[in-house]
Amino acid sequence: MSRTVIARVIRAFHQVHPETELDLMKLFEVETAVAALRSGAIDAAFRPVAMPGRPIPEDIAGVRVLDEPLHLLTGPAHALTAARSVTPAQLVGHGLRRIPVTGPTPVYPHSLLWHRDIRNPALAALRDHLAATKTGHDRPGTWTPNWVSRT
């Protein structure tokens, strides 16, 4: 997963709310993020939700906040290197390089998760900021996996 989109969202939030102290960390597994939310070690996490076999526990809340378009990564000698964009059908049988995938554009859905009992004003401000500055999801021309929560 690219952290570029999340970094831009957090930077934009902090520019609007510079008084909010932010400590960022990477938690690779959803189970680790849920445990950190439950323990109070973190107030929020960006994760894909509703993956098959990995439901979000009842005590954890979440809202889908943005979709990140996926790109293709290829080597310099790859047949698709010169392409400005590619369709999923064109990818069959090929290796990798970063090129936008279009027709449709697959997206990586990011959701913000938090413990339902947290009443942190900074978390509320982040949630309000994300709601007001939605990058949108389910846009025309995009494709989202069917396991994605539509909230």
PDB file of N, CA and C in Angstrom, residues 81-117:
ATOM      1  N   THR A  81       6.087  -0.062 -20.936  1.00  0.00           N
ATOM      2  CA  THR A  81       6.765   1.092 -20.350  1.00  0.00           C
ATOM      3  C   THR A  81       6.338   2.417 -20.974  1.00  0.00           C
ATOM      4  N   ALA A  82       6.146   2.462 -22.259  1.00  0.00           N
ATOM      5  CA  ALA A  82       5.800   3.713 -22.944  1.00  0.00           C
ATOM      6  C   ALA A  82       4.317   4.070 -22.828  1.00  0.00           C
ATOM      7  N   ALA A  83       3.508   3.190 -22.296  1.00  0.00           N
ATOM      8  CA  ALA A  83       2.063   3.443 -22.199  1.00  0.00           C
ATOM      9  C   ALA A  83       1.772   4.568 -21.214  1.00  0.00           C
ATOM     10  N   ARG A  84       0.810   5.420 -21.559  1.00  0.00           N
ATOM     11  CA  ARG A  84       0.382   6.486 -20.637  1.00  0.00           C
ATOM     12  C   ARG A  84      -0.572   5.937 -19.582  1.00  0.00           C
ATOM     13  N   SER A  85      -1.316   4.907 -19.933  1.00  0.00           N
ATOM     14  CA  SER A  85      -2.175   4.183 -18.999  1.00  0.00           C
ATOM     15  C   SER A  85      -2.439   2.813 -19.609  1.00  0.00           C
ATOM     16  N   VAL A  86      -2.949   1.903 -18.789  1.00  0.00           N
ATOM     17  CA  VAL A  86      -3.249   0.546 -19.251  1.00  0.00           C
ATOM     18  C   VAL A  86      -4.563   0.085 -18.651  1.00  0.00           C
ATOM     19  N   THR A  87      -5.206  -0.868 -19.303  1.00  0.00           N
ATOM     20  CA  THR A  87      -6.411  -1.487 -18.759  1.00  0.00           C
ATOM     21  C   THR A  87      -6.002  -2.782 -18.069  1.00  0.00           C
ATOM     22  N   PRO A  88      -6.817  -3.288 -17.142  1.00  0.00           N
ATOM     23  CA  PRO A  88      -6.482  -4.562 -16.511  1.00  0.00           C
ATOM     24  C   PRO A  88      -6.270  -5.685 -17.530  1.00  0.00           C
ATOM     25  N   ALA A  89      -7.037  -5.696 -18.611  1.00  0.00           N
ATOM     26  CA  ALA A  89      -6.892  -6.747 -19.626  1.00  0.00           C
ATOM     27  C   ALA A  89      -5.516  -6.704 -20.287  1.00  0.00           C
ATOM     28  N   GLN A  90      -4.934  -5.511 -20.418  1.00  0.00           N
ATOM     29  CA  GLN A  90      -3.612  -5.384 -21.032  1.00  0.00           C
ATOM     30  C   GLN A  90      -2.492  -5.924 -20.137  1.00  0.00           C
ATOM     31  N   LEU A  91      -2.775  -6.130 -18.871  1.00  0.00           N
ATOM     32  CA  LEU A  91      -1.748  -6.569 -17.922  1.00  0.00           C
ATOM     33  C   LEU A  91      -1.488  -8.070 -17.963  1.00  0.00           C
ATOM     34  N   VAL A  92      -2.387  -8.813 -18.553  1.00  0.00           N
ATOM     35  CA  VAL A  92      -2.268 -10.272 -18.575  1.00  0.00           C
ATOM     36  C   VAL A  92      -0.934 -10.669 -19.199  1.00  0.00           C
ATOM     37  N   GLY A  93      -0.145 -11.458 -18.447  1.00  0.00           N
ATOM     38  CA  GLY A  93       1.120 -11.990 -18.938  1.00  0.00           C
ATOM     39  C   GLY A  93       2.300 -11.035 -18.885  1.00  0.00           C
ATOM     40  N   HIS A  94       2.186  -9.896 -18.190  1.00  0.00           N
ATOM     41  CA  HIS A  94       3.279  -8.917 -18.131  1.00  0.00           C
ATOM     42  C   HIS A  94       3.886  -8.803 -16.737  1.00  0.00           C
ATOM     43  N   GLY A  95       5.091  -8.173 -16.671  1.00  0.00           N
ATOM     44  CA  GLY A  95       5.787  -7.846 -15.415  1.00  0.00           C
ATOM     45  C   GLY A  95       5.354  -6.469 -14.899  1.00  0.00           C
ATOM     46  N   LEU A  96       6.272  -5.588 -14.305  1.00  0.00           N
ATOM     47  CA  LEU A  96       5.870  -4.351 -13.599  1.00  0.00           C
ATOM     48  C   LEU A  96       6.596  -3.030 -13.981  1.00  0.00           C
ATOM     49  N   ARG A  97       5.999  -1.737 -13.787  1.00  0.00           N
ATOM     50  CA  ARG A  97       6.500  -0.328 -13.773  1.00  0.00           C
ATOM     51  C   ARG A  97       5.322   0.606 -13.462  1.00  0.00           C
ATOM     52  N   ARG A  98       5.527   1.784 -12.910  1.00  0.00           N
ATOM     53  CA  ARG A  98       4.403   2.622 -12.465  1.00  0.00           C
ATOM     54  C   ARG A  98       3.759   3.395 -13.620  1.00  0.00           C
ATOM     55  N   ILE A  99       2.563   2.977 -13.984  1.00  0.00           N
ATOM     56  CA  ILE A  99       1.761   3.587 -15.046  1.00  0.00           C
ATOM     57  C   ILE A  99       0.315   3.566 -14.543  1.00  0.00           C
ATOM     58  N   PRO A 100      -0.449   4.656 -14.690  1.00  0.00           N
ATOM     59  CA  PRO A 100      -1.845   4.608 -14.251  1.00  0.00           C
ATOM     60  C   PRO A 100      -2.616   3.492 -14.969  1.00  0.00           C
ATOM     61  N   VAL A 101      -3.428   2.786 -14.214  1.00  0.00           N
ATOM     62  CA  VAL A 101      -4.302   1.751 -14.775  1.00  0.00           C
ATOM     63  C   VAL A 101      -5.677   2.394 -14.960  1.00  0.00           C
ATOM     64  N   THR A 102      -6.219   2.319 -16.171  1.00  0.00           N
ATOM     65  CA  THR A 102      -7.504   2.964 -16.455  1.00  0.00           C
ATOM     66  C   THR A 102      -8.433   1.997 -17.165  1.00  0.00           C
ATOM     67  N   GLY A 103      -9.687   2.358 -17.199  1.00  0.00           N
ATOM     68  CA  GLY A 103     -10.701   1.627 -17.957  1.00  0.00           C
ATOM     69  C   GLY A 103     -11.112   0.275 -17.405  1.00  0.00           C
ATOM     70  N   PRO A 104     -11.422   0.094 -16.148  1.00  0.00           N
ATOM     71  CA  PRO A 104     -11.535   1.049 -15.053  1.00  0.00           C
ATOM     72  C   PRO A 104     -10.227   1.176 -14.265  1.00  0.00           C
ATOM     73  N   THR A 105     -10.165   2.193 -13.393  1.00  0.00           N
ATOM     74  CA  THR A 105      -9.033   2.386 -12.499  1.00  0.00           C
ATOM     75  C   THR A 105      -9.304   1.630 -11.205  1.00  0.00           C
ATOM     76  N   PRO A 106      -8.531   0.566 -10.913  1.00  0.00           N
ATOM     77  CA  PRO A 106      -8.705  -0.100  -9.622  1.00  0.00           C
ATOM     78  C   PRO A 106      -8.236   0.843  -8.513  1.00  0.00           C
ATOM     79  N   VAL A 107      -8.933   0.874  -7.405  1.00  0.00           N
ATOM     80  CA  VAL A 107      -8.543   1.740  -6.291  1.00  0.00           C
ATOM     81  C   VAL A 107      -8.305   0.915  -5.036  1.00  0.00           C
ATOM     82  N   TYR A 108      -7.397   1.421  -4.189  1.00  0.00           N
ATOM     83  CA  TYR A 108      -7.133   0.824  -2.890  1.00  0.00           C
ATOM     84  C   TYR A 108      -7.913   1.653  -1.886  1.00  0.00           C
ATOM     85  N   PRO A 109      -8.931   1.090  -1.255  1.00  0.00           N
ATOM     86  CA  PRO A 109      -9.792   1.872  -0.369  1.00  0.00           C
ATOM     87  C   PRO A 109      -9.182   2.031   1.021  1.00  0.00           C
ATOM     88  N   HIS A 110      -9.093   3.260   1.491  1.00  0.00           N
ATOM     89  CA  HIS A 110      -8.600   3.545   2.835  1.00  0.00           C
ATOM     90  C   HIS A 110      -9.784   3.941   3.716  1.00  0.00           C
ATOM     91  N   SER A 111      -9.852   3.367   4.904  1.00  0.00           N
ATOM     92  CA  SER A 111     -10.861   3.756   5.888  1.00  0.00           C
ATOM     93  C   SER A 111     -10.148   4.211   7.146  1.00  0.00           C
ATOM     94  N   LEU A 112     -10.752   5.112   7.866  1.00  0.00           N
ATOM     95  CA  LEU A 112     -10.240   5.542   9.155  1.00  0.00           C
ATOM     96  C   LEU A 112     -10.927   4.707  10.218  1.00  0.00           C
ATOM     97  N   LEU A 113     -10.145   4.066  11.082  1.00  0.00           N
ATOM     98  CA  LEU A 113     -10.687   3.258  12.177  1.00  0.00           C
ATOM     99  C   LEU A 113     -10.382   3.936  13.504  1.00  0.00           C
ATOM    100  N   TRP A 114     -11.276   3.762  14.486  1.00  0.00           N
ATOM    101  CA  TRP A 114     -11.051   4.278  15.823  1.00  0.00           C
ATOM    102  C   TRP A 114     -11.875   3.457  16.793  1.00  0.00           C
ATOM    103  N   HIS A 115     -11.461   3.477  18.071  1.00  0.00           N
ATOM    104  CA  HIS A 115     -12.226   2.782  19.109  1.00  0.00           C
ATOM    105  C   HIS A 115     -13.471   3.612  19.391  1.00  0.00           C
ATOM    106  N   ARG A 116     -14.610   2.953  19.462  1.00  0.00           N
ATOM    107  CA  ARG A 116     -15.882   3.668  19.639  1.00  0.00           C
ATOM    108  C   ARG A 116     -15.935   4.490  20.928  1.00  0.00           C
ATOM    109  N   ASP A 117     -15.162   4.109  21.943  1.00  0.00           N
ATOM    110  CA  ASP A 117     -15.200   4.815  23.222  1.00  0.00           C
ATOM    111  C   ASP A 117     -14.276   6.032  23.278  1.00  0.00           C
TER     112      ASP A 117
END
